[in-house]
PDB file of C-alpha atoms in Angstrom:
ATOM      1  CA  MET A  30       0.063  -0.065  -0.166  1.00  0.00           C
ATOM      2  CA  ALA A  31       3.056   2.467   0.514  1.00  0.00           C
ATOM      3  CA  ALA A  32       4.832   1.826  -2.612  1.00  0.00           C
ATOM      4  CA  ASN A  33       6.797   5.032  -3.546  1.00  0.00           C
ATOM      5  CA  LEU A  34       6.327   6.818  -0.580  1.00  0.00           C
ATOM      6  CA  VAL A  35       7.301  10.143   1.234  1.00  0.00           C
ATOM      7  CA  ARG A  36       7.081   9.982   4.929  1.00  0.00           C
ATOM      8  CA  ALA A  37       5.632  12.465   6.937  1.00  0.00           C
ATOM      9  CA  ALA A  38       7.177  13.948   9.505  1.00  0.00           C
ATOM     10  CA  PRO A  39       5.847  13.555  13.195  1.00  0.00           C
ATOM     11  CA  ARG A  40       3.493  16.054  14.241  1.00  0.00           C
ATOM     12  CA  PRO A  41       2.431  17.198  17.936  1.00  0.00           C
ATOM     13  CA  ALA A  42      -0.940  16.727  19.060  1.00  0.00           C
ATOM     14  CA  VAL A  43      -3.344  19.228  17.482  1.00  0.00           C
ATOM     15  CA  THR A  44      -7.144  20.029  18.476  1.00  0.00           C
ATOM     16  CA  THR A  45      -9.543  18.912  15.696  1.00  0.00           C
ATOM     17  CA  VAL A  46     -11.474  21.718  13.827  1.00  0.00           C
ATOM     18  CA  HIS A  47     -14.689  20.032  12.524  1.00  0.00           C
ATOM     19  CA  GLN A  48     -15.591  21.292   9.036  1.00  0.00           C
ATOM     20  CA  SER A  49     -18.523  21.118   7.172  1.00  0.00           C
ATOM     21  CA  PRO A  50     -18.829  20.150   4.672  1.00  0.00           C
ATOM     22  CA  SER A  51     -15.495  18.699   4.669  1.00  0.00           C
ATOM     23  CA  SER A  52     -13.121  20.237   1.959  1.00  0.00           C
ATOM     24  CA  LEU A  53     -10.913  17.062   1.833  1.00  0.00           C
ATOM     25  CA  ASP A  54     -11.947  13.597   0.206  1.00  0.00           C
ATOM     26  CA  TYR A  55     -11.834  10.511   2.971  1.00  0.00           C
ATOM     27  CA  HIS A  56     -11.506   7.039   1.873  1.00  0.00           C
ATOM     28  CA  LEU A  57     -11.097   3.991   3.659  1.00  0.00           C
ATOM     29  CA  VAL A  58      -8.849   1.011   2.727  1.00  0.00           C
ATOM     30  CA  LEU A  59     -10.034  -2.543   3.873  1.00  0.00           C
ATOM     31  CA  PRO A  60      -7.415  -5.495   4.707  1.00  0.00           C
ATOM     32  CA  ARG A  61      -5.938  -7.589   2.117  1.00  0.00           C
ATOM     33  CA  PRO A  62      -7.547 -10.819   1.210  1.00  0.00           C
ATOM     34  CA  ASP A  63      -5.336 -12.704   2.916  1.00  0.00           C
ATOM     35  CA  ASP A  64      -4.742 -10.280   5.710  1.00  0.00           C
ATOM     36  CA  PRO A  65      -3.974 -12.340   8.866  1.00  0.00           C
ATOM     37  CA  ASP A  66      -5.434 -10.253  11.348  1.00  0.00           C
ATOM     38  CA  THR A  67      -9.200 -11.081  11.008  1.00  0.00           C
ATOM     39  CA  THR A  68     -10.239  -9.071  13.775  1.00  0.00           C
ATOM     40  CA  ARG A  69      -9.743  -5.683  11.743  1.00  0.00           C
ATOM     41  CA  ALA A  70     -12.565  -3.906   9.210  1.00  0.00           C
ATOM     42  CA  VAL A  71     -10.369  -1.201   7.961  1.00  0.00           C
ATOM     43  CA  ALA A  72      -6.356  -1.165   7.703  1.00  0.00           C
ATOM     44  CA  GLY A  73      -5.642   2.490   6.963  1.00  0.00           C
ATOM     45  CA  LEU A  74      -6.909   5.961   5.775  1.00  0.00           C
ATOM     46  CA  VAL A  75      -6.517   7.812   2.619  1.00  0.00           C
ATOM     47  CA  VAL A  76      -7.040  11.786   2.745  1.00  0.00           C
ATOM     48  CA  GLU A  77      -7.188  14.078  -0.614  1.00  0.00           C
ATOM     49  CA  GLU A  78      -7.848  16.754  -2.441  1.00  0.00           C
ATOM     50  CA  PHE A  79      -7.744  17.724  -6.220  1.00  0.00           C
ATOM     51  CA  THR A  80      -6.221  20.935  -7.639  1.00  0.00           C
ATOM     52  CA  ARG A  81      -8.119  23.015 -10.007  1.00  0.00           C
ATOM     53  CA  GLU A  82      -8.123  25.732 -12.393  1.00  0.00           C
ATOM     54  CA  ARG A  83      -9.907  28.995 -12.219  1.00  0.00           C
ATOM     55  CA  ASP A  84     -12.879  27.227 -14.432  1.00  0.00           C
ATOM     56  CA  HIS A  85     -12.567  24.420 -12.343  1.00  0.00           C
ATOM     57  CA  VAL A  86     -11.031  21.942 -14.079  1.00  0.00           C
ATOM     58  CA  SER A  87      -8.923  18.919 -12.312  1.00  0.00           C
ATOM     59  CA  THR A  88      -4.986  19.587 -13.088  1.00  0.00           C
ATOM     60  CA  GLY A  89      -3.364  17.411 -10.163  1.00  0.00           C
ATOM     61  CA  LEU A  90      -4.040  15.064  -6.782  1.00  0.00           C
ATOM     62  CA  ASP A  91      -2.638  15.556  -3.840  1.00  0.00           C
ATOM     63  CA  SER A  92      -3.000  12.183  -0.879  1.00  0.00           C
ATOM     64  CA  ALA A  93      -1.971  11.360   2.230  1.00  0.00           C
ATOM     65  CA  GLY A  94      -2.116   7.627   3.597  1.00  0.00           C
ATOM     66  CA  TRP A  95      -2.083   6.625   7.153  1.00  0.00           C
ATOM     67  CA  THR A  96      -1.926   3.125   8.595  1.00  0.00           C
ATOM     68  CA  PRO A  97      -1.174   2.076  12.323  1.00  0.00           C
ATOM     69  CA  ALA A  98       2.325   1.026  11.592  1.00  0.00           C
ATOM     70  CA  ALA A  99       3.365   3.199   9.268  1.00  0.00           C
ATOM     71  CA  GLY A 100       1.953   6.743  10.240  1.00  0.00           C
ATOM     72  CA  TRP A 101       0.984   9.349   8.024  1.00  0.00           C
ATOM     73  CA  TRP A 102       2.998   9.514   4.524  1.00  0.00           C
ATOM     74  CA  SER A 103       2.162  10.081   0.914  1.00  0.00           C
ATOM     75  CA  SER A 104       2.708   8.545  -2.219  1.00  0.00           C
ATOM     76  CA  ALA A 105       1.668   9.767  -6.561  1.00  0.00           C
ATOM     77  CA  ALA A 106       1.224   5.995  -6.675  1.00  0.00           C
ATOM     78  CA  LEU A 107      -0.903   5.153  -4.112  1.00  0.00           C
ATOM     79  CA  SER A 108      -3.441   7.846  -5.907  1.00  0.00           C
ATOM     80  CA  ARG A 109      -3.435   6.213  -9.180  1.00  0.00           C
ATOM     81  CA  SER A 110      -3.926   2.565  -8.136  1.00  0.00           C
ATOM     82  CA  ILE A 111      -7.154   3.448  -5.791  1.00  0.00           C
ATOM     83  CA  ARG A 112      -8.308   4.645  -9.397  1.00  0.00           C
ATOM     84  CA  THR A 113      -6.621   1.967 -11.917  1.00  0.00           C
ATOM     85  CA  ASP A 114      -5.792  -0.781 -10.072  1.00  0.00           C
ATOM     86  CA  PRO A 115      -8.663  -3.374  -9.185  1.00  0.00           C
ATOM     87  CA  ASP A 116      -7.995  -5.310  -6.560  1.00  0.00           C
ATOM     88  CA  MET A 117      -6.886  -1.569  -4.599  1.00  0.00           C
ATOM     89  CA  VAL A 118      -9.919  -0.182  -6.022  1.00  0.00           C
ATOM     90  CA  ALA A 119     -12.191  -3.139  -4.419  1.00  0.00           C
ATOM     91  CA  ARG A 120     -10.506  -2.106  -0.941  1.00  0.00           C
ATOM     92  CA  VAL A 121     -11.033   2.036  -1.082  1.00  0.00           C
ATOM     93  CA  LEU A 122     -14.464   3.205  -0.040  1.00  0.00           C
ATOM     94  CA  PRO A 123     -15.106   6.466  -0.232  1.00  0.00           C
ATOM     95  CA  THR A 124     -15.762   8.060   3.408  1.00  0.00           C
ATOM     96  CA  SER A 125     -17.027  11.290   5.118  1.00  0.00           C
ATOM     97  CA  ARG A 126     -14.825  12.869   7.939  1.00  0.00           C
ATOM     98  CA  ALA A 127     -17.068  11.617  10.729  1.00  0.00           C
ATOM     99  CA  GLU A 128     -16.443   7.988  10.011  1.00  0.00           C
ATOM    100  CA  ALA A 129     -12.980   8.817   9.401  1.00  0.00           C
ATOM    101  CA  GLU A 130     -12.184   9.927  12.331  1.00  0.00           C
ATOM    102  CA  GLY A 131     -14.389   6.680  14.349  1.00  0.00           C
ATOM    103  CA  HIS A 132     -11.887   4.434  12.634  1.00  0.00           C
ATOM    104  CA  TYR A 133      -8.568   6.731  12.959  1.00  0.00           C
ATOM    105  CA  ARG A 134      -9.521   6.519  16.598  1.00  0.00           C
ATOM    106  CA  ALA A 135     -10.696   2.903  16.484  1.00  0.00           C
ATOM    107  CA  LEU A 136      -7.223   1.783  15.146  1.00  0.00           C
ATOM    108  CA  GLY A 137      -4.987   3.712  17.943  1.00  0.00           C
ATOM    109  CA  GLY A 138      -4.444   7.060  15.887  1.00  0.00           C
ATOM    110  CA  GLY A 139      -5.925   9.310  18.509  1.00  0.00           C
ATOM    111  CA  GLN A 140      -7.679  12.535  17.542  1.00  0.00           C
ATOM    112  CA  LEU A 141      -7.916  12.915  13.297  1.00  0.00           C
ATOM    113  CA  PRO A 142      -5.610  15.572  12.677  1.00  0.00           C
ATOM    114  CA  ASP A 143      -7.017  18.970  11.141  1.00  0.00           C
ATOM    115  CA  GLU A 144      -7.582  19.536   7.517  1.00  0.00           C
ATOM    116  CA  THR A 145      -4.810  22.479   7.726  1.00  0.00           C
ATOM    117  CA  VAL A 146      -2.267  19.947   9.343  1.00  0.00           C
ATOM    118  CA  LEU A 147      -3.327  17.198   6.938  1.00  0.00           C
ATOM    119  CA  ARG A 148      -2.434  19.070   3.679  1.00  0.00           C
ATOM    120  CA  SER A 149       0.902  19.716   5.259  1.00  0.00           C
ATOM    121  CA  TYR A 150       1.194  15.984   4.939  1.00  0.00           C
ATOM    122  CA  PHE A 151       0.614  15.937   0.986  1.00  0.00           C
ATOM    123  CA  LEU A 152       4.286  15.617  -0.562  1.00  0.00           C
ATOM    124  CA  ALA A 153       3.998  13.499  -3.442  1.00  0.00           C
ATOM    125  CA  HIS A 154       1.610  15.173  -5.846  1.00  0.00           C
ATOM    126  CA  GLN A 155       0.222  13.638  -8.921  1.00  0.00           C
ATOM    127  CA  PRO A 156      -0.187  15.880 -11.981  1.00  0.00           C
ATOM    128  CA  ILE A 157      -3.745  15.616 -13.857  1.00  0.00           C
ATOM    129  CA  ALA A 158      -2.896  16.438 -17.531  1.00  0.00           C
ATOM    130  CA  THR A 159      -5.275  19.293 -19.287  1.00  0.00           C
ATOM    131  CA  ALA A 160      -6.020  20.662 -22.569  1.00  0.00           C
ATOM    132  CA  ALA A 161      -8.314  23.268 -24.282  1.00  0.00           C
ATOM    133  CA  PRO A 162     -11.697  22.727 -23.666  1.00  0.00           C
ATOM    134  CA  LEU A 163     -13.078  20.604 -26.620  1.00  0.00           C
ATOM    135  CA  ARG A 164     -16.054  22.251 -27.941  1.00  0.00           C
ATOM    136  CA  LEU A 165     -18.812  19.726 -27.748  1.00  0.00           C
ATOM    137  CA  GLY A 166     -22.296  21.541 -28.695  1.00  0.00           C
ATOM    138  CA  PRO A 167     -23.331  24.797 -29.707  1.00  0.00           C
ATOM    139  CA  ALA A 168     -20.288  27.806 -29.312  1.00  0.00           C
ATOM    140  CA  GLN A 169     -23.009  30.137 -28.199  1.00  0.00           C
ATOM    141  CA  PRO A 170     -25.549  29.933 -25.734  1.00  0.00           C
ATOM    142  CA  PRO A 171     -29.024  29.704 -26.122  1.00  0.00           C
ATOM    143  CA  ASP A 172     -30.668  33.359 -26.039  1.00  0.00           C
ATOM    144  CA  GLY A 173     -30.797  35.081 -22.733  1.00  0.00           C
ATOM    145  CA  TRP A 174     -27.486  32.995 -21.190  1.00  0.00           C
ATOM    146  CA  HIS A 175     -23.874  34.443 -20.891  1.00  0.00           C
ATOM    147  CA  GLU A 176     -22.145  31.408 -21.609  1.00  0.00           C
ATOM    148  CA  ARG A 177     -22.420  27.847 -22.061  1.00  0.00           C
ATOM    149  CA  ARG A 178     -20.461  25.390 -20.776  1.00  0.00           C
ATOM    150  CA  VAL A 179     -19.665  20.759 -20.738  1.00  0.00           C
ATOM    151  CA  TYR A 180     -18.335  19.331 -17.817  1.00  0.00           C
ATOM    152  CA  ARG A 181     -17.753  15.780 -17.261  1.00  0.00           C
ATOM    153  CA  VAL A 182     -16.757  14.515 -14.274  1.00  0.00           C
ATOM    154  CA  LEU A 183     -15.132  10.580 -14.238  1.00  0.00           C
ATOM    155  CA  PHE A 184     -15.390   8.087 -11.720  1.00  0.00           C
ATOM    156  CA  ALA A 185     -13.547   4.710 -10.726  1.00  0.00           C
ATOM    157  CA  LYS A 186     -15.622   1.712  -9.147  1.00  0.00           C
ATOM    158  CA  ASP A 187     -19.187   0.743 -10.026  1.00  0.00           C
ATOM    159  CA  LEU A 188     -22.757   1.155  -8.991  1.00  0.00           C
ATOM    160  CA  HIS A 189     -24.930  -1.446  -8.047  1.00  0.00           C
ATOM    161  CA  PRO A 190     -28.717  -1.080  -9.701  1.00  0.00           C
ATOM    162  CA  ASP A 191     -30.213  -0.109  -6.654  1.00  0.00           C
ATOM    163  CA  GLN A 192     -27.788   2.508  -6.320  1.00  0.00           C
ATOM    164  CA  VAL A 193     -28.597   3.843  -9.797  1.00  0.00           C
ATOM    165  CA  THR A 194     -32.596   3.855  -8.818  1.00  0.00           C
ATOM    166  CA  SER A 195     -31.688   5.489  -5.324  1.00  0.00           C
ATOM    167  CA  LEU A 196     -30.169   8.274  -7.517  1.00  0.00           C
ATOM    168  CA  ARG A 197     -32.914   8.491  -9.899  1.00  0.00           C
ATOM    169  CA  ALA A 198     -35.205   8.870  -7.015  1.00  0.00           C
ATOM    170  CA  SER A 199     -33.297  11.562  -5.174  1.00  0.00           C
ATOM    171  CA  TRP A 200     -32.524  13.854  -9.025  1.00  0.00           C
ATOM    172  CA  ARG A 201     -36.274  13.354  -9.771  1.00  0.00           C
ATOM    173  CA  THR A 202     -35.022  11.560 -13.020  1.00  0.00           C
ATOM    174  CA  PRO A 203     -38.007  11.529 -15.067  1.00  0.00           C
ATOM    175  CA  VAL A 204     -39.723   8.244 -15.276  1.00  0.00           C
ATOM    176  CA  ASP A 205     -38.891   7.225 -19.180  1.00  0.00           C
ATOM    177  CA  ALA A 206     -35.355   8.512 -19.104  1.00  0.00           C
ATOM    178  CA  THR A 207     -32.844   5.980 -19.792  1.00  0.00           C
ATOM    179  CA  SER A 208     -29.912   7.365 -17.030  1.00  0.00           C
ATOM    180  CA  ALA A 209     -30.076   9.074 -13.957  1.00  0.00           C
ATOM    181  CA  SER A 210     -30.321  12.506 -14.479  1.00  0.00           C
ATOM    182  CA  GLY A 211     -31.269  16.207 -12.523  1.00  0.00           C
ATOM    183  CA  HIS A 212     -31.120  19.623 -13.102  1.00  0.00           C
ATOM    184  CA  LEU A 213     -31.639  22.815 -10.869  1.00  0.00           C
ATOM    185  CA  GLU A 214     -30.890  26.439 -10.917  1.00  0.00           C
ATOM    186  CA  ARG A 215     -28.905  28.384  -8.263  1.00  0.00           C
ATOM    187  CA  GLY A 216     -27.904  31.683  -8.466  1.00  0.00           C
ATOM    188  CA  GLY A 217     -29.037  32.563 -11.244  1.00  0.00           C
ATOM    189  CA  ASP A 218     -27.533  29.381 -13.337  1.00  0.00           C
ATOM    190  CA  ARG A 219     -28.844  26.625 -14.848  1.00  0.00           C
ATOM    191  CA  PHE A 220     -27.513  22.845 -14.380  1.00  0.00           C
ATOM    192  CA  GLY A 221     -28.624  20.165 -15.880  1.00  0.00           C
ATOM    193  CA  TRP A 222     -26.787  16.934 -15.761  1.00  0.00           C
ATOM    194  CA  GLU A 223     -26.599  13.181 -16.477  1.00  0.00           C
ATOM    195  CA  LEU A 224     -24.924   9.486 -14.993  1.00  0.00           C
ATOM    196  CA  ARG A 225     -23.515   7.133 -17.817  1.00  0.00           C
ATOM    197  CA  ARG A 226     -21.610   4.327 -17.940  1.00  0.00           C
ATOM    198  CA  VAL A 227     -18.068   5.014 -19.936  1.00  0.00           C
ATOM    199  CA  GLY A 228     -15.644   2.446 -21.474  1.00  0.00           C
ATOM    200  CA  HIS A 229     -15.171  -1.276 -21.359  1.00  0.00           C
ATOM    201  CA  THR A 230     -14.547  -1.259 -17.262  1.00  0.00           C
ATOM    202  CA  ARG A 231     -16.167  -0.025 -14.360  1.00  0.00           C
ATOM    203  CA  ALA A 232     -15.767   3.756 -14.722  1.00  0.00           C
ATOM    204  CA  TRP A 233     -18.798   5.872 -14.588  1.00  0.00           C
ATOM    205  CA  ALA A 234     -19.130   9.789 -15.782  1.00  0.00           C
ATOM    206  CA  LEU A 235     -21.255  12.637 -14.855  1.00  0.00           C
ATOM    207  CA  ASP A 236     -21.716  15.276 -17.512  1.00  0.00           C
ATOM    208  CA  VAL A 237     -23.124  18.648 -16.348  1.00  0.00           C
ATOM    209  CA  THR A 238     -24.246  21.473 -19.035  1.00  0.00           C
ATOM    210  CA  VAL A 239     -24.111  25.128 -16.905  1.00  0.00           C
ATOM    211  CA  LEU A 240     -26.055  28.140 -18.553  1.00  0.00           C
ATOM    212  CA  LEU A 241     -24.102  30.764 -16.658  1.00  0.00           C
ATOM    213  CA  GLY A 242     -26.732  33.968 -16.417  1.00  0.00           C
ATOM    214  CA  ALA A 243     -23.801  36.527 -15.930  1.00  0.00           C
ATOM    215  CA  ALA A 244     -19.863  36.205 -16.298  1.00  0.00           C
ATOM    216  CA  ALA A 245     -19.713  35.171 -12.645  1.00  0.00           C
ATOM    217  CA  ASP A 246     -19.021  31.299 -12.111  1.00  0.00           C
ATOM    218  CA  ASP A 247     -19.147  31.213  -8.701  1.00  0.00           C
ATOM    219  CA  ALA A 248     -22.274  28.271  -8.348  1.00  0.00           C
ATOM    220  CA  VAL A 249     -20.431  26.113 -10.559  1.00  0.00           C
ATOM    221  CA  GLY A 250     -17.715  24.707  -8.579  1.00  0.00           C
ATOM    222  CA  SER A 251     -20.036  24.528  -5.286  1.00  0.00           C
ATOM    223  CA  THR A 252     -22.363  22.667  -7.320  1.00  0.00           C
ATOM    224  CA  LEU A 253     -19.839  20.162  -8.985  1.00  0.00           C
ATOM    225  CA  SER A 254     -18.400  19.722  -5.559  1.00  0.00           C
ATOM    226  CA  ASP A 255     -21.681  18.652  -4.275  1.00  0.00           C
ATOM    227  CA  LEU A 256     -22.737  16.122  -7.095  1.00  0.00           C
ATOM    228  CA  THR A 257     -19.191  14.782  -6.451  1.00  0.00           C
ATOM    229  CA  THR A 258     -19.982  14.264  -2.805  1.00  0.00           C
ATOM    230  CA  VAL A 259     -23.394  12.562  -3.863  1.00  0.00           C
ATOM    231  CA  LEU A 260     -21.856  10.175  -6.069  1.00  0.00           C
ATOM    232  CA  ARG A 261     -18.908   9.488  -3.548  1.00  0.00           C
ATOM    233  CA  ARG A 262     -21.251   8.473  -0.602  1.00  0.00           C
ATOM    234  CA  HIS A 263     -22.752   6.186  -3.526  1.00  0.00           C
ATOM    235  CA  GLY A 264     -18.903   4.863  -3.290  1.00  0.00           C
ATOM    236  CA  LEU A 265     -17.581   6.516  -6.420  1.00  0.00           C
ATOM    237  CA  ILE A 266     -14.181   6.898  -6.523  1.00  0.00           C
ATOM    238  CA  PRO A 267     -13.381  10.685  -8.310  1.00  0.00           C
ATOM    239  CA  VAL A 268     -10.767  10.575 -10.839  1.00  0.00           C
ATOM    240  CA  THR A 269     -10.800  14.025 -12.842  1.00  0.00           C
ATOM    241  CA  THR A 270     -12.695  16.541 -13.826  1.00  0.00           C
ATOM    242  CA  GLU A 271     -12.731  17.737 -17.515  1.00  0.00           C
ATOM    243  CA  ARG A 272     -14.276  20.966 -19.459  1.00  0.00           C
ATOM    244  CA  PHE A 273     -15.360  20.079 -22.952  1.00  0.00           C
ATOM    245  CA  SER A 274     -16.832  23.883 -24.073  1.00  0.00           C
TER     246      SER A 274
END
């Protein structure tokens, strides 16, 4: 789990600051199938944060892992493996900060550091290649709108049919729609999205169309984050956010 790692220096005890919602992503790492300790439900934690351009496209990923034996360490290889290696993907579960705190304490870590301290453990950055947005759809926005954008958020892992049904219900997807989808208006902007399976592997994409009512795009980042959080709660692991227009 800790291949190509950079060891984080020991830190003094800190006071946990609860943030709602959390700005970092937390993951539980399950034990290996051949782990001799059958009493452990969780082997360790991974904490991550994407770096982004001003238009909310992913440019990189910072991460840190923790196990009781190794403490805190950082590895770009780990960030890749929990999205590409089938065995590792199966062992990683997205979780909330509150649940991560409970497991961290149960594994003997004590009080989970606040997010400022956790960021200091991000020592091995994983760059994500970016390119100019592809033009997908009309260049000009519909009448009455300032700008049209299309984003795609890619995810690893798979969804069970009942999870897709849950998403359709929570997003109020029309009965005749072929996939889970939804829409909302926020801050004078209009958002519509559709979830679809991509490629020949267990991967999903959330395509989000944005119509901006004005030049400001403050609601875009928060809406993409909210939608990503919903899919993380259903077990998907975010891979990157791309922009098509």
